[in-house]
Coordinates of C-alpha atoms in Angstrom, one line a residue:
M1 CA 10.7 -26.2 7.4
D2 CA 11.5 -24.3 10.5
K3 CA 8.2 -22.5 11.6
N4 CA 10.3 -19.5 12.7
T5 CA 11.8 -18.9 9.3
L6 CA 11.1 -15.3 8.4
L7 CA 8.5 -14.6 5.8
Q8 CA 9.6 -12.9 2.6
V9 CA 7.6 -10.2 0.9
W10 CA 8.6 -10.0 -2.8
P11 CA 7.4 -7.5 -5.5
I12 CA 6.2 -9.1 -8.7
P13 CA 6.1 -6.2 -11.3
A14 CA 3.0 -5.9 -13.4
F15 CA 1.8 -3.5 -16.1
D16 CA 3.7 -0.2 -16.1
D17 CA 4.1 0.4 -12.4
N18 CA 2.1 -2.1 -10.3
Y19 CA 3.6 -4.4 -7.7
I20 CA 1.8 -7.7 -6.9
W21 CA 3.3 -8.5 -3.5
C22 CA 4.0 -12.2 -2.8
V23 CA 4.3 -13.2 0.9
H24 CA 6.0 -16.6 1.2
D25 CA 8.0 -18.9 3.4
G26 CA 9.9 -20.6 0.6
H27 CA 7.2 -23.2 0.0
F28 CA 3.8 -21.6 0.3
A29 CA 2.7 -18.2 -0.9
L30 CA 0.0 -15.5 -0.7
V31 CA -0.3 -12.9 -3.4
V32 CA -1.8 -9.4 -3.0
D33 CA -3.9 -7.6 -5.6
P34 CA -3.0 -9.8 -8.7
G35 CA -4.2 -7.6 -11.5
D36 CA -2.4 -9.9 -14.0
A37 CA -2.0 -13.7 -13.6
S38 CA 0.9 -14.2 -16.0
P39 CA 3.8 -12.7 -13.9
V40 CA 2.4 -14.4 -10.8
L41 CA 2.3 -17.8 -12.4
H42 CA 5.9 -17.2 -13.7
Y43 CA 7.2 -16.2 -10.3
L44 CA 5.5 -19.1 -8.5
A45 CA 6.9 -21.6 -11.0
Q46 CA 10.4 -20.0 -10.8
E47 CA 10.5 -20.1 -7.0
K48 CA 8.6 -23.5 -6.8
L49 CA 5.9 -21.9 -4.6
S50 CA 2.4 -23.2 -4.0
L51 CA -0.3 -20.5 -3.9
T52 CA -2.5 -20.8 -0.8
G53 CA -4.4 -17.5 -0.8
I54 CA -5.2 -14.3 -2.5
L55 CA -5.6 -11.0 -0.7
V56 CA -7.5 -8.1 -2.4
T57 CA -7.6 -4.5 -1.2
H58 CA -10.2 -3.0 -3.6
H59 CA -12.1 -3.6 -6.8
H60 CA -10.0 -1.8 -9.5
A61 CA -9.2 -4.1 -12.4
D62 CA -5.4 -3.6 -12.1
H63 CA -5.8 -5.3 -8.7
T64 CA -8.3 -8.0 -9.5
G65 CA -7.9 -8.8 -13.2
G66 CA -5.8 -11.9 -12.7
I67 CA -7.8 -13.6 -9.9
L68 CA -10.0 -15.9 -12.0
E69 CA -7.1 -17.0 -14.2
L70 CA -5.1 -17.9 -11.1
L71 CA -8.0 -19.9 -9.7
N72 CA -8.6 -21.7 -13.0
T73 CA -5.0 -22.5 -13.4
L74 CA -4.0 -23.4 -9.8
G75 CA -7.3 -24.5 -8.2
T76 CA -10.6 -22.9 -7.4
A77 CA -10.2 -24.0 -3.7
I78 CA -7.7 -21.2 -3.1
P79 CA -9.4 -18.7 -0.8
V80 CA -9.8 -15.2 -2.0
Y81 CA -10.0 -12.6 0.8
G82 CA -11.4 -9.2 -0.1
P83 CA -13.8 -6.3 0.8
T84 CA -17.5 -6.8 1.0
S85 CA -18.0 -5.2 -2.4
N86 CA -19.6 -7.4 -5.0
E87 CA -17.1 -6.3 -7.6
I88 CA -14.3 -8.6 -6.5
P89 CA -14.2 -11.6 -8.9
G90 CA -13.8 -14.9 -7.2
R91 CA -13.9 -13.5 -3.7
T92 CA -14.8 -16.2 -1.2
I93 CA -14.2 -14.5 2.2
A94 CA -15.5 -11.0 2.8
M95 CA -13.5 -8.9 5.2
M96 CA -14.5 -5.9 7.4
E97 CA -12.9 -3.6 9.9
G98 CA -11.5 -5.5 12.9
D99 CA -11.7 -8.9 11.2
K100 CA -8.7 -11.2 12.1
F101 CA -7.7 -14.4 10.4
D102 CA -5.0 -16.9 10.5
I103 CA -3.4 -18.6 7.5
V104 CA -1.5 -21.8 8.2
S105 CA 0.8 -21.9 5.2
P106 CA 2.6 -19.5 5.0
R107 CA 2.0 -19.0 8.7
I108 CA 0.7 -15.5 9.3
S109 CA -2.0 -13.8 11.4
V110 CA -3.7 -10.8 9.7
S111 CA -6.1 -8.1 10.8
V112 CA -8.2 -5.9 8.6
L113 CA -8.6 -2.1 8.4
E114 CA -11.3 -0.4 6.4
V115 CA -9.6 2.5 4.7
P116 CA -12.0 4.2 2.2
G117 CA -11.0 7.2 0.2
H118 CA -9.4 5.9 -3.1
T119 CA -12.5 3.7 -3.3
L120 CA -15.3 3.1 -0.9
D121 CA -14.6 -0.6 -0.5
H122 CA -10.9 -0.3 0.2
I123 CA -9.4 -2.4 2.9
A124 CA -5.8 -3.0 4.1
Y125 CA -4.1 -6.0 5.8
F126 CA -1.9 -5.6 8.8
A127 CA 0.3 -8.3 10.3
N128 CA 2.0 -7.4 13.6
V129 CA 5.2 -8.9 14.9
Q130 CA 4.9 -12.7 15.0
T131 CA 7.3 -15.7 15.3
N132 CA 8.2 -15.4 11.6
I133 CA 7.7 -11.6 11.1
S134 CA 10.4 -9.4 12.7
E135 CA 8.7 -6.1 11.8
P136 CA 5.0 -5.3 11.3
I137 CA 3.7 -5.5 7.7
L138 CA 1.0 -3.3 6.1
L139 CA -0.4 -4.3 2.7
C140 CA -2.2 -1.0 1.9
G141 CA -3.2 -1.2 -1.8
D142 CA -3.7 2.3 -3.2
T143 CA -4.7 4.1 0.0
L144 CA -1.1 5.1 0.9
F145 CA 1.9 5.5 -1.4
A146 CA 5.4 6.4 -0.6
S147 CA 5.2 10.2 -0.1
G148 CA 1.6 10.2 -1.5
C149 CA -1.9 8.8 -1.3
G150 CA -4.5 7.4 -3.7
R151 CA -6.6 9.7 -5.9
L152 CA -10.1 10.1 -4.4
F153 CA -12.1 8.3 -7.1
E154 CA -15.0 7.5 -4.8
G155 CA -14.4 8.6 -1.2
T156 CA -14.1 12.0 0.4
P157 CA -11.2 13.9 1.9
T158 CA -12.6 13.2 5.3
Q159 CA -12.6 9.5 4.7
M160 CA -9.1 9.6 3.4
A161 CA -7.9 11.6 6.3
Q162 CA -9.5 9.1 8.7
S163 CA -8.0 6.2 6.8
L164 CA -4.5 7.7 6.9
S165 CA -4.9 8.4 10.6
K166 CA -5.4 4.6 11.1
F167 CA -2.1 4.0 9.4
A168 CA -0.4 6.8 11.5
A169 CA -1.4 5.0 14.7
L170 CA 0.4 1.8 13.6
P171 CA 3.9 1.0 15.0
K172 CA 6.4 3.3 13.4
N173 CA 8.6 0.5 12.2
T174 CA 5.7 -1.0 10.2
L175 CA 6.9 -1.9 6.7
V176 CA 4.4 -0.4 4.2
Y177 CA 3.9 -2.3 0.9
C178 CA 2.0 -0.1 -1.6
T179 CA 1.0 -1.4 -4.9
H180 CA 2.4 1.2 -7.3
E181 CA 5.8 2.6 -8.0
Y182 CA 4.8 6.3 -7.9
T183 CA 7.5 7.4 -5.5
L184 CA 9.5 9.8 -7.6
S185 CA 6.5 11.7 -8.9
N186 CA 5.0 11.8 -5.4
I187 CA 8.3 13.2 -4.1
R188 CA 8.3 16.0 -6.7
F189 CA 4.9 17.1 -5.5
A190 CA 5.8 16.7 -1.8
L191 CA 8.8 19.0 -2.3
A192 CA 6.5 21.6 -3.8
V193 CA 4.5 21.4 -0.6
E194 CA 7.5 21.3 1.8
P195 CA 10.6 22.5 -0.1
H196 CA 12.6 22.8 3.1
N197 CA 11.8 19.4 4.6
Y198 CA 15.3 17.9 5.2
Q199 CA 14.1 14.3 5.5
L200 CA 12.2 14.6 2.3
I201 CA 15.2 16.1 0.5
E202 CA 17.3 13.2 1.7
W203 CA 14.6 10.7 0.7
S204 CA 14.5 12.2 -2.8
K205 CA 18.2 11.4 -3.3
K206 CA 17.8 7.9 -2.0
A207 CA 14.7 7.1 -4.1
Q208 CA 16.3 8.5 -7.2
A209 CA 19.4 6.3 -6.6
L210 CA 17.2 3.2 -6.2
R211 CA 15.2 3.9 -9.4
A212 CA 18.4 4.5 -11.3
Q213 CA 19.3 0.9 -10.4
N214 CA 15.8 -0.2 -11.3
K215 CA 15.2 -1.2 -7.7
P216 CA 11.8 -0.7 -5.9
T217 CA 11.5 2.3 -3.6
L218 CA 9.3 0.1 -1.4
P219 CA 8.6 -0.9 1.3
T220 CA 8.5 2.4 3.0
T221 CA 7.7 2.7 6.8
I222 CA 5.1 4.5 8.8
A223 CA 7.9 6.5 10.4
Q224 CA 9.2 7.6 7.1
E225 CA 5.8 8.6 5.8
L226 CA 5.2 10.7 8.9
Q227 CA 8.3 12.6 8.0
T228 CA 8.1 12.8 4.2
N229 CA 4.4 12.4 3.1
P230 CA 2.4 15.6 3.0
F231 CA -0.9 13.6 3.2
M232 CA 0.3 12.2 6.5
R233 CA 1.4 15.6 7.7
C234 CA -1.8 17.6 7.4
D235 CA -1.3 18.7 11.0
Q236 CA 2.1 20.3 10.3
A237 CA 2.5 24.0 10.0
D238 CA 4.3 24.0 6.7
V239 CA 1.7 21.7 5.1
I240 CA -1.2 23.8 6.5
A241 CA 0.5 27.0 5.2
A242 CA 0.9 25.5 1.7
A243 CA -2.7 24.2 1.7
E244 CA -4.0 27.7 2.7
E245 CA -1.9 29.4 0.0
I246 CA -2.9 27.1 -2.8
S247 CA -6.5 27.1 -1.9
G248 CA -6.8 30.8 -1.1
Q249 CA -8.5 29.9 2.2
Q250 CA -7.2 30.9 5.6
N251 CA -7.6 29.0 8.9
L252 CA -8.6 25.7 7.4
P253 CA -10.7 24.1 10.1
S254 CA -9.4 20.5 10.0
T255 CA -6.8 18.1 8.6
A256 CA -9.4 16.8 6.2
H257 CA -9.7 20.4 4.7
V258 CA -5.9 20.5 4.5
L259 CA -5.8 17.2 2.7
A260 CA -8.6 18.2 0.3
A261 CA -6.6 21.3 -0.7
I262 CA -3.3 19.5 -1.3
R263 CA -5.0 16.5 -3.0
A264 CA -6.8 18.9 -5.4
W265 CA -3.4 20.5 -6.0
K266 CA -1.8 17.1 -6.6
D267 CA -4.5 16.1 -9.1
R268 CA -3.5 19.1 -11.4
F269 CA 0.2 19.1 -10.5

């Protein structure tokens, strides 16, 4: 096939609200965070795709539970990229901050970001514009969601703030592929933080319309998250004011303190 054919990134629904992203060129495919093998196997067979790699962002079972079944069914020679944690079943290639790797089929060059917060081992995969990618792609697991961020199960607010700052520095047109359809609940909270955010209000209407048609609200973009995601806006006056009010603390000293306050609020929202 034409090496310049644009790659497709397709959501394979799993469980109640997971997306297993499939990156493919019409013949060869990568899957990201396959928590369940069955929907992946069905999609690959339906689209006549050959699986050539598995990308894993972190160790939670809903992101790793299908790896071994995929390998046992399709071939144990399929490489499994993942964080250095020993909790990734079947991982063959450990990835760290700054690592870069090339996959031949589908043709893609990927760089790795360490983004702890949700878990300590969390990584994300970034593919900048290439011959077959017209806009940058970020596969971010559970660190960043549309209008939200992952719960801090293992990491600290400072780590999450640093991780989100790495995303904020990416090109604004980067397409962000999160692994859960949490958008509507995240928007409800974001509106509690910033009830007068016009971009957020408009995004709420659009997201509701998409879900009413059973369509994904993803991918989002870095530009949109900088406008509508309170966890990406911890340096903005309205978010700081909301964090100070909810926490009862004035003059919060850093964006990490602001994030800590609104993340604690979100956890009980």
